[in-house]
Every structure is written in structure tokens, then in C-alpha cells.
């Protein structure tokens, strides 16, 4: 399920809430563009049905996004003062969550972390136990610091799902930093289907000053160092989000900052120029495109011609599933040496940065792995029934057709868990560095099985 649009508050002043007196707030207006949240299985594992649905969600998420691009300018790197807060990330296999404490006394809630959307919201009332029966919810009546508003909160999902409620204000503490902020409190949620109690959006409000100031931007006013850093982690390696700095122990070789691409309609996201995907250090296209760094997406979506070229170059049997997804033969470890390229692109203002590759682990190129029979049974791919060998659903998928977003790359967790990433506020930029700790998640054995039953997306 994908959120189509977020209704946001208009003209809310970007200041901390001073008092519990309800503040007159103008009526909600539609957000400037599609914003969504990920929906994933509530369990640790993936399954094929989930993976297909997720790839579709990632594509649809950007379906109606914009086209025109203007290249950002400049870059630099800098030293980092003491961070303001640090929180552990919990890996759910296909997404990441962080523990938040909301209200007084604090209520503990796990929230999805999403650099691809802006707002913070939590489930307030679960009115359908098969949706969120076991999910902890936020009880505003139990908080002495809660500030109600009469403003409606609503997210609409492309496939008919919906989350509606109200905006409220309270103290939200994450990673040791407490900030009074407004957030959405959902009273009715359709097709949520996860163990998480809500979502922490880490994209910017940029592009619409009429939106509610998100938690992290309010928190950023207390940061000495105007950036947050992410290491997503994987089984055996704990990830973290650092607010007001970066975790200097988590990476090596220094962060290189790439200027934000201030593309119209994509203002909220964290977007930088990329030379696209490369195999064994060789780029597969000379095009320079926008990469959206989105930890709320599991896989990677890219331009069809480049994704086709990537799979054609693998030197193994490929099945184009015709829905944007690809399956490749992976009985043995393939040693796929894929990277994404940033930096020097002739003729641009980024030309002073050298071309730099960030490599992805072999096994991260697969989302699920199984026999042809399993793909047929759980994914409905009858053409794969009886195929010998073992097959992998590729982490790279392509836009299904020519869409407005079809020339952008969405770099989700399959990419981001291979790097340390830093998100700088002013001037906006994304820093990337090689991870220091490369333990965990090695080998095809770690790729989730395609044999798990299909879940409806
Ligand atoms: C409750 O949620 C389930 C699972 O999403 C759905 O099938 C069902 O229609 C929902 N019931 C109501 C009353 O909304
Ligand atoms: C991947 O390719 C690059 C460029 O050829 C090379 O330097 C690097 O060692 C390769 N990595 C692996 C794991 O093979």
C-alpha cells in the first residue's frame, strides 16, 4: 500500500509548542506531492508475495513524481562536533524502526524510519484488530503534556487504503533528544499490517513551508552540527541513527558530500546526482540521473534500459517478469560486483569531485531466493514451474513503463545498508562513506527464502 498524498497543516509556525492551549491552525491542505510509507510483513522474514508487492509499491510511490531537474551545487566535507542524540535501529529484514517515547509519562512506540517521507505519525486508535491488534498505540488521554488540535490528519493510499485521524502536539523523545512537536494520530488505519506503531519521516519540509514542521527539523534547531547520520545495520551488526552529527566510528575513509538535487516536485527527498549502476567498476550508462536515498524502500528501482543492461551483463540466466521485476539464476554465489557511482560527471559543477563507487554486497542483489517451483507456488509465476536450479528475485527493478519518474534511481535499503549516509540540512547535501564494520549478512544463505507463502500486498 502506498500513500498517495498527505494532507498537511497549513502555515503552522516552525516553533516549539509553548503551551497546552489549543492553537488555531489553518485548515489542512494537500501536500505538494506524493508521499508514502512502506508496508511490510510484520515478521522478520520476507516472502515472495511481499517482495513483489514491495517492488510495486516502490515504483508506485514515485509514479506521479516530477520530472524536471535542476542540479544542486557545491559540496564539501567537514569535521563533526558532538551529536545531540543517538538511537539504535531495529532491522525487520525489509525495513528499520526506532524507539520513540511520546508524552508524559512516556509511552514507548516503535516507528518506521523513512528518509522518503516527511511526517511523524502514530496509531492512536486501532479500530480493526486484524490490522493492528497487537500494535502498541498512543493514548493521548494518558499524557499530561498532550496538546489537542481540531485539525484532521489523513493519508490516502493508492490501493484504497486510508489512515485518518487528528494532528496533536506532545513531547517526542528519540535517541535521547526530546522535542515538542505536532504529529499525526491515526484513528483509523486500513492496510497497515505491520508491527510498527507509526512512522518517523526524515525527509524535509522543504518545498512547502505550509506543512507541519517535522520532528527532526524541530530537533535540528538544537543541533550544533546540522546533519543526521544513518547506518542501517543488518543481522549481527546493529544500526543507528545519529541526530546532530554522525557516528564517526561507523565509517572509514571520510564522508564525501554530494549536493542535493533541488528538483521541482522532489523537494522533500534526499536526492543527489548519480552516474547509475556499474558492474566490476564499469558504468552501464553515461547518463547522469537523480538518485533518491530512501530507507523506506527495500530495494532499488531504476531506468528500464539501465536495469535491463545490468541483468544482461550478469552472465547468468535471466527472466524478465514483465512487471518491472527480474529473476536470475543463482544456484551458486555469483560474485556480482555492483556499485553505484557518484561524483565527477563531466560538465557539471560537481566536476571537482572524483568519480566514486559505493559497492553493494553480492547477496544484497537478491531479495528472495528459491526454486522455480517455489516461485510458481508463491508468486504465481507458472512459467518458472519445474525450472531446475535456484533463482533469485533481483534487488534491482525497473519502472514498469515510461513514467515521469522513470529516469530517476530510488536507492532503498539494498543500497543504503552498504554505506554510511549523512543528511545535511544547510546547504542540503548527502554524505556517503564506506562502512567500517562489514560483518554480517554474508552469502546467498542469508537471502530470505521464496518458499514462504504469498502474502497479499
Ligand atoms: C480489517 O482489516 C482486514 C485486514 O486488512 C480487512 O480485510 C477487513 O476488511 C477490515 N475490516 C474492516 C471492518 O475494515
Ligand atoms: C569490484 O570491481 C572493482 C573494479 O574492478 C575492483 O576494484 C574490486 O576489487 C571488485 N570487488 C570485488 C569484491 O570483486
Short mmCIF file of N, CA and C in Angstrom, two decimals, residues 373-448:
data_model
loop_
_atom_site.label_atom_id
_atom_site.label_comp_id
_atom_site.label_asym_id
_atom_site.label_seq_id
_atom_site.Cartn_x
_atom_site.Cartn_y
_atom_site.Cartn_z
N UNK A 373 9.91 -23.97 -8.65
CA UNK A 373 8.65 -24.44 -8.08
C UNK A 373 8.13 -23.46 -7.01
N UNK A 374 9.03 -23.01 -6.19
CA UNK A 374 8.62 -22.09 -5.12
C UNK A 374 8.15 -20.75 -5.70
N UNK A 375 8.86 -20.28 -6.71
CA UNK A 375 8.43 -19.03 -7.34
C UNK A 375 7.04 -19.20 -7.96
N UNK A 376 6.81 -20.39 -8.57
CA UNK A 376 5.50 -20.63 -9.18
C UNK A 376 4.42 -20.70 -8.11
N UNK A 377 4.72 -21.41 -7.01
CA UNK A 377 3.71 -21.60 -5.97
C UNK A 377 3.38 -20.32 -5.23
N UNK A 378 4.39 -19.58 -4.86
CA UNK A 378 4.13 -18.42 -4.01
C UNK A 378 3.98 -17.13 -4.79
N UNK A 379 4.54 -17.09 -6.00
CA UNK A 379 4.45 -15.85 -6.76
C UNK A 379 3.54 -15.95 -7.97
N UNK A 380 3.05 -17.16 -8.24
CA UNK A 380 2.16 -17.33 -9.38
C UNK A 380 2.88 -17.30 -10.72
N UNK A 381 4.21 -17.50 -10.71
CA UNK A 381 4.94 -17.48 -11.98
C UNK A 381 4.96 -18.89 -12.57
N UNK A 382 3.88 -19.23 -13.29
CA UNK A 382 3.74 -20.58 -13.82
C UNK A 382 4.89 -20.94 -14.75
N UNK A 383 5.41 -19.96 -15.47
CA UNK A 383 6.50 -20.22 -16.41
C UNK A 383 7.74 -20.74 -15.70
N UNK A 384 7.83 -20.52 -14.41
CA UNK A 384 9.02 -20.96 -13.68
C UNK A 384 8.86 -22.36 -13.08
N UNK A 385 7.64 -22.90 -13.13
CA UNK A 385 7.40 -24.21 -12.54
C UNK A 385 8.28 -25.25 -13.22
N UNK A 386 8.99 -26.02 -12.39
CA UNK A 386 9.80 -27.10 -12.94
C UNK A 386 11.17 -26.67 -13.44
N UNK A 387 11.45 -25.38 -13.43
CA UNK A 387 12.80 -24.94 -13.86
C UNK A 387 13.83 -25.50 -12.89
N UNK A 388 14.90 -26.09 -13.40
CA UNK A 388 15.94 -26.58 -12.50
C UNK A 388 16.73 -25.43 -11.89
N UNK A 389 17.42 -25.73 -10.81
CA UNK A 389 18.32 -24.73 -10.22
C UNK A 389 17.62 -23.82 -9.24
N UNK A 390 18.35 -22.86 -8.77
CA UNK A 390 17.86 -21.91 -7.77
C UNK A 390 17.83 -20.52 -8.38
N UNK A 391 16.82 -19.76 -8.01
CA UNK A 391 16.58 -18.46 -8.65
C UNK A 391 16.48 -17.36 -7.60
N UNK A 392 16.89 -16.18 -8.00
CA UNK A 392 16.84 -15.03 -7.09
C UNK A 392 16.00 -13.91 -7.70
N UNK A 393 15.13 -13.35 -6.89
CA UNK A 393 14.43 -12.14 -7.30
C UNK A 393 15.40 -10.98 -7.08
N UNK A 394 15.72 -10.26 -8.13
CA UNK A 394 16.75 -9.23 -8.05
C UNK A 394 16.33 -8.01 -7.25
N UNK A 395 17.30 -7.42 -6.55
CA UNK A 395 17.02 -6.20 -5.79
C UNK A 395 16.78 -5.01 -6.71
N UNK A 396 17.35 -5.09 -7.92
CA UNK A 396 17.12 -4.02 -8.89
C UNK A 396 15.85 -4.30 -9.66
N UNK A 397 14.94 -3.37 -9.66
CA UNK A 397 13.80 -3.48 -10.55
C UNK A 397 13.70 -2.19 -11.33
N UNK A 398 12.88 -2.24 -12.40
CA UNK A 398 12.81 -1.07 -13.26
C UNK A 398 11.40 -0.47 -13.21
N UNK A 399 11.31 0.77 -13.57
CA UNK A 399 10.00 1.39 -13.71
C UNK A 399 9.23 0.59 -14.75
N UNK A 400 7.95 0.38 -14.48
CA UNK A 400 7.19 -0.51 -15.34
C UNK A 400 7.00 0.03 -16.74
N UNK A 401 6.93 1.32 -16.85
CA UNK A 401 6.73 1.89 -18.17
C UNK A 401 7.31 3.30 -18.11
N UNK A 402 7.11 4.02 -19.16
CA UNK A 402 7.63 5.38 -19.16
C UNK A 402 6.78 6.22 -18.23
N UNK A 403 7.34 6.56 -17.12
CA UNK A 403 6.63 7.41 -16.18
C UNK A 403 7.45 8.67 -16.00
N UNK A 404 6.88 9.57 -15.27
CA UNK A 404 7.61 10.81 -15.04
C UNK A 404 8.84 10.58 -14.18
N UNK A 405 8.82 9.50 -13.41
CA UNK A 405 9.96 9.24 -12.54
C UNK A 405 10.95 8.28 -13.18
N UNK A 406 10.67 7.86 -14.42
CA UNK A 406 11.38 6.71 -14.98
C UNK A 406 12.85 6.95 -15.22
N UNK A 407 13.33 8.17 -15.10
CA UNK A 407 14.77 8.34 -15.27
C UNK A 407 15.48 8.59 -13.94
N UNK A 408 14.79 8.36 -12.84
CA UNK A 408 15.45 8.50 -11.54
C UNK A 408 15.78 7.12 -10.97
N UNK A 409 16.74 7.10 -10.08
CA UNK A 409 17.02 5.90 -9.30
C UNK A 409 16.46 6.10 -7.89
N UNK A 410 15.75 5.10 -7.38
CA UNK A 410 15.36 5.09 -5.98
C UNK A 410 16.29 4.10 -5.29
N UNK A 411 17.14 4.61 -4.43
CA UNK A 411 18.10 3.74 -3.76
C UNK A 411 17.60 3.45 -2.35
N UNK A 412 17.01 2.28 -2.20
CA UNK A 412 16.46 1.86 -0.90
C UNK A 412 17.49 1.10 -0.09
N UNK A 413 16.99 0.25 0.80
CA UNK A 413 17.86 -0.42 1.77
C UNK A 413 18.94 -1.29 1.12
N UNK A 414 18.64 -1.91 -0.02
CA UNK A 414 19.65 -2.77 -0.66
C UNK A 414 20.93 -2.00 -0.92
N UNK A 415 20.79 -0.72 -1.24
CA UNK A 415 21.98 0.14 -1.37
C UNK A 415 22.41 0.70 -0.02
N UNK A 416 21.47 1.28 0.72
CA UNK A 416 21.84 2.06 1.90
C UNK A 416 22.47 1.23 3.01
N UNK A 417 22.17 -0.08 3.07
CA UNK A 417 22.79 -0.86 4.15
C UNK A 417 24.26 -1.16 3.84
N UNK A 418 24.72 -0.77 2.66
CA UNK A 418 26.13 -0.94 2.30
C UNK A 418 26.98 0.31 2.53
N UNK A 419 26.37 1.38 2.98
CA UNK A 419 27.12 2.63 3.16
C UNK A 419 26.74 3.28 4.49
N UNK A 420 27.57 4.23 4.91
CA UNK A 420 27.14 5.17 5.94
C UNK A 420 26.63 6.39 5.21
N UNK A 421 25.46 6.90 5.59
CA UNK A 421 24.91 8.06 4.89
C UNK A 421 24.60 9.17 5.90
N UNK A 422 24.88 10.40 5.48
CA UNK A 422 24.65 11.57 6.33
C UNK A 422 23.79 12.56 5.56
N UNK A 423 22.85 13.18 6.25
CA UNK A 423 21.86 14.03 5.61
C UNK A 423 22.01 15.43 6.20
N UNK A 424 22.58 16.32 5.41
CA UNK A 424 22.94 17.65 5.91
C UNK A 424 21.90 18.67 5.50
N UNK A 425 21.58 19.54 6.48
CA UNK A 425 20.47 20.47 6.29
C UNK A 425 20.86 21.68 5.45
N UNK A 426 22.02 22.28 5.72
CA UNK A 426 22.33 23.56 5.10
C UNK A 426 23.81 23.70 4.78
N UNK A 427 24.23 23.81 3.53
CA UNK A 427 23.38 23.58 2.37
C UNK A 427 23.04 22.10 2.26
N UNK A 428 21.86 21.82 1.75
CA UNK A 428 21.42 20.43 1.72
C UNK A 428 22.36 19.57 0.90
N UNK A 429 22.72 18.44 1.47
CA UNK A 429 23.63 17.52 0.80
C UNK A 429 23.50 16.16 1.47
N UNK A 430 23.93 15.14 0.77
CA UNK A 430 24.00 13.80 1.35
C UNK A 430 25.46 13.37 1.33
N UNK A 431 25.96 12.96 2.49
CA UNK A 431 27.31 12.43 2.58
C UNK A 431 27.29 10.91 2.54
N UNK A 432 28.25 10.33 1.83
CA UNK A 432 28.36 8.87 1.77
C UNK A 432 29.77 8.45 2.14
N UNK A 433 29.87 7.35 2.85
CA UNK A 433 31.18 6.79 3.19
C UNK A 433 31.08 5.28 3.25
N UNK A 434 32.22 4.63 3.12
CA UNK A 434 32.26 3.18 3.26
C UNK A 434 32.08 2.80 4.72
N UNK A 435 31.29 1.76 4.98
CA UNK A 435 31.10 1.29 6.35
C UNK A 435 32.38 0.66 6.87
N UNK A 436 32.64 0.89 8.15
CA UNK A 436 33.82 0.28 8.74
C UNK A 436 33.56 -1.18 9.05
N UNK A 437 32.44 -1.44 9.66
CA UNK A 437 32.13 -2.79 10.10
C UNK A 437 31.36 -3.51 9.00
N UNK A 438 32.02 -4.45 8.35
CA UNK A 438 31.34 -5.13 7.24
C UNK A 438 30.91 -6.53 7.62
N UNK A 439 30.74 -6.76 8.93
CA UNK A 439 30.28 -8.08 9.36
C UNK A 439 28.83 -8.30 8.98
N UNK A 440 28.43 -9.56 9.05
CA UNK A 440 27.01 -9.90 8.97
C UNK A 440 26.47 -9.96 7.56
N UNK A 441 25.43 -10.77 7.39
CA UNK A 441 24.68 -10.80 6.15
C UNK A 441 25.42 -11.37 4.96
N UNK A 442 26.52 -12.10 5.20
CA UNK A 442 27.28 -12.61 4.07
C UNK A 442 26.61 -13.81 3.42
N UNK A 443 26.79 -13.93 2.13
CA UNK A 443 26.46 -15.18 1.45
C UNK A 443 25.01 -15.30 1.03
N UNK A 444 24.80 -16.05 -0.02
CA UNK A 444 23.46 -16.32 -0.53
C UNK A 444 22.59 -16.96 0.54
N UNK A 445 23.21 -17.71 1.49
CA UNK A 445 22.42 -18.41 2.51
C UNK A 445 21.59 -17.41 3.30
N UNK A 446 22.07 -16.18 3.37
CA UNK A 446 21.35 -15.18 4.15
C UNK A 446 20.17 -14.57 3.42
N UNK A 447 20.01 -14.89 2.13
CA UNK A 447 18.89 -14.31 1.37
C UNK A 447 17.60 -15.03 1.76
N UNK A 448 16.56 -14.31 2.11
CA UNK A 448 15.32 -14.95 2.55
C UNK A 448 14.76 -15.91 1.50
#
